[in-house]
PDB file of C-alpha atoms and ligand atoms in Angstrom:
ATOM      1  CA  MET A 144       0.000   0.000   0.000  1.00 34.00           C
ATOM      2  CA  THR A 145       1.308   3.414  -0.864  1.00 38.00           C
ATOM      3  CA  THR A 146       1.853   5.635   2.156  1.00 38.00           C
ATOM      4  CA  VAL A 147       0.878   9.286   2.158  1.00 35.00           C
ATOM      5  CA  ARG A 148       4.503  10.311   2.052  1.00 38.00           C
ATOM      6  CA  GLU A 149       5.332   7.955  -0.823  1.00 42.00           C
ATOM      7  CA  SER A 150       2.293   9.129  -2.714  1.00 40.00           C
ATOM      8  CA  GLN A 151       3.182  12.779  -2.173  1.00 40.00           C
ATOM      9  CA  GLU A 152       6.833  12.241  -3.001  1.00 40.00           C
ATOM     10  CA  SER A 153       5.863  10.419  -6.118  1.00 41.00           C
ATOM     11  CA  ALA A 154       3.431  13.211  -6.944  1.00 43.00           C
ATOM     12  CA  VAL A 155       6.054  15.876  -6.429  1.00 39.00           C
ATOM     13  CA  GLN A 156       8.561  13.828  -8.417  1.00 37.00           C
ATOM     14  CA  GLN A 157       6.063  13.406 -11.241  1.00 39.00           C
ATOM     15  CA  SER A 158       5.436  17.134 -11.184  1.00 37.00           C
ATOM     16  CA  SER A 159       9.156  17.753 -11.224  1.00 33.00           C
ATOM     17  CA  VAL A 160       9.553  15.686 -14.343  1.00 30.00           C
ATOM     18  CA  GLN A 161       6.880  17.633 -16.162  1.00 35.00           C
ATOM     19  CA  LYS A 162       7.599  20.949 -14.541  1.00 36.00           C
ATOM     20  CA  SER A 163       9.312  21.872 -11.285  1.00 36.00           C
ATOM     21  CA  PRO A 164       7.085  23.070  -8.434  1.00 40.00           C
ATOM     22  CA  VAL A 165       8.691  26.482  -8.632  1.00 33.00           C
ATOM     23  CA  GLN A 166       8.052  26.677 -12.376  1.00 35.00           C
ATOM     24  CA  GLN A 167       4.493  25.543 -11.830  1.00 41.00           C
ATOM     25  CA  SER A 168       3.837  28.045  -9.060  1.00 40.00           C
ATOM     26  CA  SER A 169       3.249  31.659  -9.918  1.00 39.00           C
ATOM     27  CA  SER A 170       6.164  32.468  -7.622  1.00 46.00           C
ATOM     28  CA  SER A 171       8.077  30.865  -4.797  1.00 48.00           C
ATOM     29  CA  SER A 172       5.853  32.895  -2.446  1.00 60.00           C
ATOM     30  CA  ALA A 173       2.647  31.437  -3.930  1.00 82.00           C
ATOM     31  CA  ARG A 174       0.046  30.803  -1.252  1.00 96.00           C
ATOM     32  CA  GLY A 175      -0.391  27.238  -0.085  1.00 98.00           C
ATOM     33  CA  ALA A 176      -3.677  25.481   0.630  1.00 98.00           C
ATOM     34  CA  VAL A 177      -4.745  22.033   1.771  1.00 98.00           C
ATOM     35  CA  VAL A 178      -8.066  21.120   0.132  1.00 98.00           C
ATOM     36  CA  SER A 179      -9.952  17.992   1.196  1.00 98.00           C
ATOM     37  CA  GLY A 180     -12.605  16.216  -0.827  1.00 98.00           C
ATOM     38  CA  ALA A 181     -10.544  16.907  -3.943  1.00 98.00           C
ATOM     39  CA  THR A 182     -11.403  13.701  -5.786  1.00 98.00           C
ATOM     40  CA  THR A 183     -14.790  14.901  -6.969  1.00 97.00           C
ATOM     41  CA  GLY A 184     -17.413  17.636  -7.026  1.00 97.00           C
ATOM     42  CA  ILE A 185     -16.918  20.878  -5.137  1.00 98.00           C
ATOM     43  CA  GLY A 186     -13.572  19.852  -3.620  1.00 98.00           C
ATOM     44  CA  ARG A 187     -12.099  18.949  -6.985  1.00 98.00           C
ATOM     45  CA  ALA A 188     -13.406  22.120  -8.616  1.00 98.00           C
ATOM     46  CA  THR A 189     -12.044  24.255  -5.766  1.00 98.00           C
ATOM     47  CA  ALA A 190      -8.589  22.649  -5.846  1.00 98.00           C
ATOM     48  CA  LEU A 191      -8.400  23.110  -9.617  1.00 98.00           C
ATOM     49  CA  GLU A 192      -9.591  26.718  -9.530  1.00 98.00           C
ATOM     50  CA  MET A 193      -7.046  27.561  -6.844  1.00 98.00           C
ATOM     51  CA  ALA A 194      -4.247  26.046  -8.925  1.00 98.00           C
ATOM     52  CA  ARG A 195      -5.494  28.041 -11.910  1.00 98.00           C
ATOM     53  CA  ARG A 196      -5.048  31.138  -9.777  1.00 97.00           C
ATOM     54  CA  GLY A 197      -1.515  30.238  -8.791  1.00 97.00           C
ATOM     55  CA  TRP A 198      -1.974  28.459  -5.484  1.00 98.00           C
ATOM     56  CA  ARG A 199       0.154  25.513  -4.363  1.00 97.00           C
ATOM     57  CA  VAL A 200      -2.616  23.048  -3.556  1.00 98.00           C
ATOM     58  CA  TYR A 201      -2.354  19.834  -1.552  1.00 98.00           C
ATOM     59  CA  ALA A 202      -5.294  17.951  -3.032  1.00 98.00           C
ATOM     60  CA  VAL A 203      -6.569  15.500  -0.413  1.00 98.00           C
ATOM     61  CA  GLY A 204      -8.914  12.586  -1.042  1.00 98.00           C
ATOM     62  CA  ARG A 205      -9.155   8.841  -0.662  1.00 98.00           C
ATOM     63  CA  ARG A 206      -8.918   7.852  -4.331  1.00 98.00           C
ATOM     64  CA  ALA A 207      -5.353   8.219  -5.569  1.00 98.00           C
ATOM     65  CA  GLU A 208      -6.155   7.676  -9.231  1.00 98.00           C
ATOM     66  CA  ARG A 209      -8.694  10.504  -9.241  1.00 98.00           C
ATOM     67  CA  LEU A 210      -6.187  12.849  -7.619  1.00 98.00           C
ATOM     68  CA  GLU A 211      -3.633  11.901 -10.243  1.00 98.00           C
ATOM     69  CA  GLN A 212      -6.185  12.702 -12.961  1.00 98.00           C
ATOM     70  CA  LEU A 213      -6.702  16.082 -11.318  1.00 98.00           C
ATOM     71  CA  GLN A 214      -2.979  16.714 -11.249  1.00 98.00           C
ATOM     72  CA  ALA A 215      -2.743  15.686 -14.912  1.00 98.00           C
ATOM     73  CA  GLN A 216      -5.517  18.125 -15.798  1.00 98.00           C
ATOM     74  CA  GLY A 217      -3.583  20.907 -14.094  1.00 98.00           C
ATOM     75  CA  VAL A 218      -0.460  20.049 -16.078  1.00 98.00           C
ATOM     76  CA  GLU A 219      -2.448  19.815 -19.321  1.00 98.00           C
ATOM     77  CA  GLU A 220      -4.015  23.235 -18.691  1.00 98.00           C
ATOM     78  CA  ASP A 221      -0.602  24.581 -17.761  1.00 98.00           C
ATOM     79  CA  VAL A 222      -2.003  26.102 -14.586  1.00 98.00           C
ATOM     80  CA  PRO A 223       0.299  28.590 -12.888  1.00 97.00           C
ATOM     81  CA  GLY A 224      -0.110  26.866  -9.511  1.00 97.00           C
ATOM     82  CA  LEU A 225       0.590  23.339  -8.391  1.00 97.00           C
ATOM     83  CA  LEU A 226      -1.660  20.367  -7.595  1.00 98.00           C
ATOM     84  CA  ILE A 227      -0.077  17.814  -5.262  1.00 98.00           C
ATOM     85  CA  PRO A 228      -2.109  14.603  -4.884  1.00 98.00           C
ATOM     86  CA  CYS A 229      -2.368  13.462  -1.243  1.00 98.00           C
ATOM     87  CA  ALA A 230      -4.242  10.176  -1.015  1.00 98.00           C
ATOM     88  CA  LEU A 231      -5.624   9.752   2.491  1.00 98.00           C
ATOM     89  CA  ASP A 232      -8.783   9.548   4.547  1.00 98.00           C
ATOM     90  CA  VAL A 233      -9.439  12.734   6.550  1.00 98.00           C
ATOM     91  CA  THR A 234     -10.662  10.657   9.493  1.00 97.00           C
ATOM     92  CA  ASP A 235      -7.287   8.866   9.729  1.00 98.00           C
ATOM     93  CA  ALA A 236      -5.528  11.035  12.315  1.00 98.00           C
ATOM     94  CA  ASP A 237      -2.095   9.452  11.748  1.00 98.00           C
ATOM     95  CA  ALA A 238      -2.232   9.980   7.989  1.00 98.00           C
ATOM     96  CA  VAL A 239      -3.431  13.560   8.454  1.00 98.00           C
ATOM     97  CA  ALA A 240      -0.611  14.244  10.946  1.00 98.00           C
ATOM     98  CA  ARG A 241       1.942  12.900   8.443  1.00 98.00           C
ATOM     99  CA  LEU A 242       0.490  15.177   5.788  1.00 98.00           C
ATOM    100  CA  ALA A 243       0.809  18.194   8.093  1.00 98.00           C
ATOM    101  CA  GLU A 244       4.470  17.294   8.696  1.00 98.00           C
ATOM    102  CA  ARG A 245       5.070  17.039   4.989  1.00 97.00           C
ATOM    103  CA  VAL A 246       3.381  20.369   4.240  1.00 98.00           C
ATOM    104  CA  THR A 247       5.484  21.968   6.987  1.00 97.00           C
ATOM    105  CA  GLU A 248       8.656  20.551   5.417  1.00 96.00           C
ATOM    106  CA  ASP A 249       7.569  22.045   2.085  1.00 95.00           C
ATOM    107  CA  GLY A 250       7.281  25.501   3.621  1.00 94.00           C
ATOM    108  CA  GLY A 251       3.742  25.356   5.017  1.00 96.00           C
ATOM    109  CA  ALA A 252       0.310  26.518   3.922  1.00 98.00           C
ATOM    110  CA  ASP A 253      -1.847  29.409   5.094  1.00 98.00           C
ATOM    111  CA  THR A 254      -5.260  28.001   4.139  1.00 98.00           C
ATOM    112  CA  LEU A 255      -7.181  24.849   5.025  1.00 98.00           C
ATOM    113  CA  VAL A 256     -10.277  24.095   2.959  1.00 98.00           C
ATOM    114  CA  ASN A 257     -12.408  21.298   4.443  1.00 98.00           C
ATOM    115  CA  ILE A 258     -14.733  20.049   1.738  1.00 98.00           C
ATOM    116  CA  ALA A 259     -14.687  16.279   2.367  1.00 98.00           C
ATOM    117  CA  GLY A 260     -18.137  15.198   3.485  1.00 97.00           C
ATOM    118  CA  GLY A 261     -21.389  13.868   2.201  1.00 97.00           C
ATOM    119  CA  ALA A 262     -24.779  12.358   2.881  1.00 97.00           C
ATOM    120  CA  ARG A 263     -25.954   8.774   3.219  1.00 98.00           C
ATOM    121  CA  GLY A 264     -29.648   7.917   3.145  1.00 97.00           C
ATOM    122  CA  THR A 265     -32.916   9.812   3.339  1.00 97.00           C
ATOM    123  CA  ASP A 266     -34.611   7.851   6.115  1.00 96.00           C
ATOM    124  CA  ALA A 267     -36.956   9.506   8.553  1.00 98.00           C
ATOM    125  CA  VAL A 268     -35.519   9.767  12.047  1.00 98.00           C
ATOM    126  CA  GLY A 269     -37.812   6.970  13.182  1.00 98.00           C
ATOM    127  CA  ASP A 270     -36.128   4.647  10.684  1.00 97.00           C
ATOM    128  CA  GLY A 271     -32.626   6.129  10.975  1.00 97.00           C
ATOM    129  CA  ASP A 272     -29.840   3.758   9.967  1.00 97.00           C
ATOM    130  CA  LEU A 273     -27.153   3.899  12.667  1.00 98.00           C
ATOM    131  CA  GLU A 274     -24.326   2.994  10.303  1.00 98.00           C
ATOM    132  CA  GLN A 275     -25.254   5.770   7.879  1.00 98.00           C
ATOM    133  CA  TRP A 276     -25.616   8.298  10.674  1.00 98.00           C
ATOM    134  CA  GLU A 277     -22.237   7.281  12.092  1.00 98.00           C
ATOM    135  CA  TRP A 278     -20.620   7.573   8.665  1.00 98.00           C
ATOM    136  CA  MET A 279     -22.016  11.091   8.192  1.00 98.00           C
ATOM    137  CA  TYR A 280     -20.902  12.228  11.638  1.00 98.00           C
ATOM    138  CA  ARG A 281     -17.458  10.716  11.176  1.00 98.00           C
ATOM    139  CA  VAL A 282     -16.737  12.243   7.777  1.00 98.00           C
ATOM    140  CA  ASN A 283     -18.423  15.641   8.120  1.00 98.00           C
ATOM    141  CA  VAL A 284     -17.669  16.421  11.773  1.00 98.00           C
ATOM    142  CA  LEU A 285     -14.745  14.273  12.871  1.00 98.00           C
ATOM    143  CA  GLY A 286     -12.959  14.621   9.523  1.00 98.00           C
ATOM    144  CA  THR A 287     -13.141  18.411   9.844  1.00 98.00           C
ATOM    145  CA  LEU A 288     -11.977  18.176  13.449  1.00 98.00           C
ATOM    146  CA  THR A 289      -9.031  15.946  12.525  1.00 98.00           C
ATOM    147  CA  MET A 290      -7.871  18.284   9.770  1.00 98.00           C
ATOM    148  CA  CYS A 291      -8.271  21.383  11.953  1.00 98.00           C
ATOM    149  CA  LYS A 292      -6.333  19.847  14.843  1.00 98.00           C
ATOM    150  CA  ALA A 293      -3.448  18.892  12.558  1.00 98.00           C
ATOM    151  CA  PHE A 294      -3.195  22.182  10.665  1.00 98.00           C
ATOM    152  CA  LEU A 295      -4.123  24.851  13.227  1.00 98.00           C
ATOM    153  CA  PRO A 296      -0.575  25.132  14.612  1.00 98.00           C
ATOM    154  CA  MET A 297       0.662  25.877  11.083  1.00 98.00           C
ATOM    155  CA  LEU A 298      -2.101  28.393  10.388  1.00 98.00           C
ATOM    156  CA  ARG A 299      -1.494  30.197  13.666  1.00 98.00           C
ATOM    157  CA  ALA A 300       2.252  30.282  13.077  1.00 97.00           C
ATOM    158  CA  HIS A 301       1.697  31.794   9.635  1.00 97.00           C
ATOM    159  CA  GLY A 302       0.064  34.849  11.209  1.00 97.00           C
ATOM    160  CA  GLU A 303      -2.725  35.163   8.628  1.00 98.00           C
ATOM    161  CA  GLY A 304      -4.295  31.741   8.466  1.00 98.00           C
ATOM    162  CA  THR A 305      -7.663  30.792   6.989  1.00 98.00           C
ATOM    163  CA  VAL A 306      -9.964  27.821   7.524  1.00 99.00           C
ATOM    164  CA  LEU A 307     -12.876  27.349   5.149  1.00 99.00           C
ATOM    165  CA  ASN A 308     -15.434  24.711   6.121  1.00 98.00           C
ATOM    166  CA  LEU A 309     -18.003  23.665   3.565  1.00 98.00           C
ATOM    167  CA  THR A 310     -21.218  22.792   5.370  1.00 98.00           C
ATOM    168  CA  SER A 311     -24.659  23.082   3.753  1.00 98.00           C
ATOM    169  CA  THR A 312     -27.996  24.802   3.993  1.00 98.00           C
ATOM    170  CA  ALA A 313     -28.857  21.535   5.779  1.00 98.00           C
ATOM    171  CA  ALA A 314     -26.695  22.895   8.609  1.00 98.00           C
ATOM    172  CA  VAL A 315     -29.289  25.559   9.376  1.00 98.00           C
ATOM    173  CA  THR A 316     -32.616  24.134   8.146  1.00 98.00           C
ATOM    174  CA  ALA A 317     -33.951  20.665   8.957  1.00 97.00           C
ATOM    175  CA  TYR A 318     -36.075  18.828   6.430  1.00 96.00           C
ATOM    176  CA  GLU A 319     -37.969  15.545   6.303  1.00 97.00           C
ATOM    177  CA  GLY A 320     -35.656  12.701   5.414  1.00 97.00           C
ATOM    178  CA  GLY A 321     -32.662  14.912   6.162  1.00 97.00           C
ATOM    179  CA  GLY A 322     -32.255  14.076   9.858  1.00 98.00           C
ATOM    180  CA  GLY A 323     -28.906  12.278   9.706  1.00 98.00           C
ATOM    181  CA  TYR A 324     -27.387  14.761   7.283  1.00 98.00           C
ATOM    182  CA  ASN A 325     -28.921  17.684   9.210  1.00 98.00           C
ATOM    183  CA  ALA A 326     -27.404  16.346  12.429  1.00 98.00           C
ATOM    184  CA  ALA A 327     -23.954  15.945  10.863  1.00 98.00           C
ATOM    185  CA  LYS A 328     -23.945  19.299   9.068  1.00 98.00           C
ATOM    186  CA  MET A 329     -25.347  21.104  12.120  1.00 98.00           C
ATOM    187  CA  GLY A 330     -22.536  19.483  14.097  1.00 98.00           C
ATOM    188  CA  GLN A 331     -19.955  20.726  11.614  1.00 98.00           C
ATOM    189  CA  HIS A 332     -21.635  24.154  11.672  1.00 98.00           C
ATOM    190  CA  GLY A 333     -21.354  24.227  15.478  1.00 98.00           C
ATOM    191  CA  LEU A 334     -17.696  23.243  15.336  1.00 98.00           C
ATOM    192  CA  THR A 335     -17.092  26.013  12.805  1.00 98.00           C
ATOM    193  CA  GLY A 336     -18.748  28.678  14.982  1.00 98.00           C
ATOM    194  CA  ALA A 337     -16.708  27.674  18.037  1.00 98.00           C
ATOM    195  CA  LEU A 338     -13.541  27.586  15.956  1.00 98.00           C
ATOM    196  CA  ARG A 339     -14.102  31.161  14.725  1.00 98.00           C
ATOM    197  CA  LEU A 340     -14.404  32.417  18.292  1.00 98.00           C
ATOM    198  CA  GLU A 341     -11.382  30.466  19.491  1.00 98.00           C
ATOM    199  CA  GLU A 342      -9.033  31.316  16.654  1.00 98.00           C
ATOM    200  CA  ALA A 343      -9.686  35.037  16.231  1.00 98.00           C
ATOM    201  CA  GLU A 344      -6.990  35.844  18.762  1.00 98.00           C
ATOM    202  CA  HIS A 345      -4.538  33.867  16.625  1.00 98.00           C
ATOM    203  CA  ASN A 346      -5.613  35.863  13.559  1.00 98.00           C
ATOM    204  CA  VAL A 347      -6.979  32.722  11.913  1.00 98.00           C
ATOM    205  CA  ARG A 348     -10.012  33.600   9.793  1.00 98.00           C
ATOM    206  CA  VAL A 349     -12.823  31.005   9.762  1.00 98.00           C
ATOM    207  CA  ILE A 350     -15.213  30.969   6.811  1.00 98.00           C
ATOM    208  CA  GLU A 351     -18.290  28.770   6.457  1.00 98.00           C
ATOM    209  CA  VAL A 352     -19.801  28.158   3.029  1.00 98.00           C
ATOM    210  CA  LEU A 353     -23.352  26.752   3.082  1.00 98.00           C
ATOM    211  CA  PRO A 354     -24.534  25.643  -0.355  1.00 98.00           C
ATOM    212  CA  GLY A 355     -28.051  24.532  -1.172  1.00 97.00           C
ATOM    213  CA  MET A 356     -28.808  22.357  -4.181  1.00 96.00           C
ATOM    214  CA  VAL A 357     -25.642  21.587  -6.120  1.00 97.00           C
ATOM    215  CA  HIS A 358     -25.781  19.127  -8.997  1.00 95.00           C
ATOM    216  CA  THR A 359     -22.583  17.122  -8.779  1.00 94.00           C
ATOM    217  CA  GLU A 360     -21.586  13.746 -10.095  1.00 93.00           C
ATOM    218  CA  GLU A 361     -21.705  11.938  -6.766  1.00 94.00           C
ATOM    219  CA  PHE A 362     -23.563  13.779  -3.954  1.00 95.00           C
ATOM    220  CA  SER A 363     -27.083  12.447  -4.564  1.00 91.00           C
ATOM    221  CA  LEU A 364     -25.834   9.216  -6.104  1.00 94.00           C
ATOM    222  CA  MET A 365     -23.964   8.341  -2.918  1.00 96.00           C
ATOM    223  CA  ARG A 366     -26.818   9.512  -0.733  1.00 96.00           C
ATOM    224  CA  LEU A 367     -29.269   7.308  -2.605  1.00 96.00           C
ATOM    225  CA  GLY A 368     -27.159   4.163  -2.527  1.00 95.00           C
ATOM    226  CA  GLY A 369     -25.897   4.369  -6.117  1.00 96.00           C
ATOM    227  CA  ASP A 370     -29.361   4.603  -7.695  1.00 94.00           C
ATOM    228  CA  GLN A 371     -28.691   6.880 -10.672  1.00 96.00           C
ATOM    229  CA  ALA A 372     -32.365   7.233 -11.645  1.00 96.00           C
ATOM    230  CA  ALA A 373     -33.266   8.343  -8.121  1.00 96.00           C
ATOM    231  CA  ALA A 374     -30.305  10.731  -8.079  1.00 96.00           C
ATOM    232  CA  ASP A 375     -31.361  12.277 -11.404  1.00 95.00           C
ATOM    233  CA  LYS A 376     -34.850  12.816 -10.003  1.00 94.00           C
ATOM    234  CA  VAL A 377     -33.469  15.120  -7.297  1.00 94.00           C
ATOM    235  CA  TYR A 378     -32.618  17.692  -9.970  1.00 95.00           C
ATOM    236  CA  ALA A 379     -35.456  16.919 -12.419  1.00 95.00           C
ATOM    237  CA  GLY A 380     -36.998  20.069 -13.864  1.00 96.00           C
ATOM    238  CA  VAL A 381     -34.855  22.374 -11.742  1.00 96.00           C
ATOM    239  CA  GLU A 382     -33.558  25.144 -13.912  1.00 94.00           C
ATOM    240  CA  LYS A 383     -29.867  25.545 -13.312  1.00 96.00           C
ATOM    241  CA  PRO A 384     -29.048  23.943  -9.982  1.00 97.00           C
ATOM    242  CA  LEU A 385     -25.698  25.193  -8.713  1.00 97.00           C
ATOM    243  CA  THR A 386     -22.642  23.476 -10.155  1.00 98.00           C
ATOM    244  CA  ALA A 387     -19.452  22.473  -8.358  1.00 98.00           C
ATOM    245  CA  GLU A 388     -17.724  25.284 -10.259  1.00 98.00           C
ATOM    246  CA  ASP A 389     -20.234  27.853  -8.948  1.00 98.00           C
ATOM    247  CA  VAL A 390     -19.457  26.884  -5.375  1.00 98.00           C
ATOM    248  CA  ALA A 391     -15.717  26.688  -6.051  1.00 98.00           C
ATOM    249  CA  GLU A 392     -15.764  30.249  -7.355  1.00 98.00           C
ATOM    250  CA  VAL A 393     -17.373  31.448  -4.122  1.00 98.00           C
ATOM    251  CA  CYS A 394     -14.888  29.505  -1.970  1.00 98.00           C
ATOM    252  CA  VAL A 395     -11.884  30.855  -3.842  1.00 98.00           C
ATOM    253  CA  HIS A 396     -13.251  34.405  -3.748  1.00 98.00           C
ATOM    254  CA  ALA A 397     -13.680  34.147   0.029  1.00 98.00           C
ATOM    255  CA  VAL A 398     -10.140  32.918   0.688  1.00 98.00           C
ATOM    256  CA  GLU A 399      -8.596  35.441  -1.710  1.00 98.00           C
ATOM    257  CA  LEU A 400     -10.188  38.494  -0.098  1.00 98.00           C
ATOM    258  CA  PRO A 401      -7.814  40.543   2.067  1.00 98.00           C
ATOM    259  CA  HIS A 402      -7.257  38.560   5.228  1.00 98.00           C
ATOM    260  CA  HIS A 403      -9.018  40.987   7.569  1.00 98.00           C
ATOM    261  CA  VAL A 404     -12.250  40.535   5.568  1.00 98.00           C
ATOM    262  CA  ASN A 405     -14.107  37.502   6.885  1.00 98.00           C
ATOM    263  CA  LEU A 406     -17.125  36.313   4.931  1.00 98.00           C
ATOM    264  CA  ASP A 407     -17.979  34.278   7.970  1.00 98.00           C
ATOM    265  CA  GLN A 408     -21.110  32.566   6.619  1.00 98.00           C
ATOM    266  CA  ILE A 409     -21.960  32.408   2.940  1.00 98.00           C
ATOM    267  CA  VAL A 410     -25.293  30.840   1.988  1.00 98.00           C
ATOM    268  CA  LEU A 411     -25.708  30.193  -1.721  1.00 98.00           C
ATOM    269  CA  ARG A 412     -28.546  28.527  -3.564  1.00 98.00           C
ATOM    270  CA  PRO A 413     -29.827  28.333  -7.103  1.00 98.00           C
ATOM    271  CA  VAL A 414     -32.603  30.847  -7.794  1.00 97.00           C
ATOM    272  CA  ALA A 415     -34.940  27.880  -8.365  1.00 97.00           C
ATOM    273  CA  GLN A 416     -34.450  26.797  -4.737  1.00 97.00           C
ATOM    274  CA  ALA A 417     -35.848  29.733  -2.805  1.00 96.00           C
ATOM    275  CA  ALA A 418     -35.761  27.686   0.393  1.00 95.00           C
ATOM    276  CA  GLN A 419     -35.116  24.099   1.388  1.00 92.00           C
ATOM    277  CA  HIS A 420     -38.842  23.345   0.993  1.00 93.00           C
ATOM    278  CA  LYS A 421     -39.478  25.528  -2.075  1.00 96.00           C
ATOM    279  CA  VAL A 422     -37.922  24.165  -5.249  1.00 96.00           C
ATOM    280  CA  ILE A 423     -39.274  25.359  -8.589  1.00 97.00           C
ATOM    281  CA  ARG A 424     -39.493  22.477 -11.087  1.00 96.00           C
ATOM    282  CA  LYS A 425     -40.548  22.933 -14.697  1.00 94.00           C
ATOM    283  CA  GLY A 426     -41.950  20.436 -17.129  1.00 82.00           C
TER     284      GLY A 426
HETATM  285  C1  LIG B 195     -26.741  19.594   0.159  1.00 55.95           C
HETATM  286  C2  LIG B 195     -27.922  20.502   0.224  1.00 55.95           C
HETATM  287  O1  LIG B 195     -30.466  20.562   0.073  1.00 55.95           O
HETATM  288  O2  LIG B 195     -29.421  18.409  -0.275  1.00 55.95           O
HETATM  289  O3  LIG B 195     -25.746  19.968   1.037  1.00 55.95           O
HETATM  290  O4  LIG B 195     -29.510  19.329   1.926  1.00 55.95           O
HETATM  291  S1  LIG B 195     -29.367  19.638   0.497  1.00 55.95           S
END
């Protein structure tokens, strides 16, 4: 099995063959970010957009081959930044700690973008599946916690650190069939609020992005147990649900604002979803 370090070293070596990190970065002082959930959807789009804007991005996700495809896309587009594949599970504290060591050795990062997460199931609370609820709590809440614990010392030491946590409109509005996901996202939302209060004195900015309906390749598919027809139905007739790229643009805008400006909570939805319970469907 490839370790995180081996995978990163191999990634950096591969990059070096095609183009050295310094050549790929806009400058040796390019900002560094660790972005989780980078294998797919919003995380992937955010990592790519940051590299397009010159960031040195540690792209974190569980599926190495997808991260390598992302890196290859960056090279093909000749992005000014750098995409470094880091294959690991954000709930694996040892692997995350090794990643933080490696990023420190590379010169550090000033921004942590926690996008790894997801939903499993749409059961009513009365029928809640314990395994699915545990999975959602582990990935959304404990994964964010694990990443924050590992990287906060680096962000504080930088002097102008940023944490961006991607939660959801489900973090502030409950809906039928959403109980497990609501509980997990509300947990992550609570963690994010406490973190903002605790880290202000260290000049670490904490941003929360709360998207509503986003049509991505995997979100609904995973939630609905791989049933593609059911997943397609979620977006049926909805004119222009948000895309991963829409959300990525908002995330990158927020972290690129001057550091003293904190967009502390950003709620974004498609126009067709005026509220969690009010979705306009045509046809
Ligand atoms: C996903 C938004 O509306 O499916 O984070 O809960 S929703």
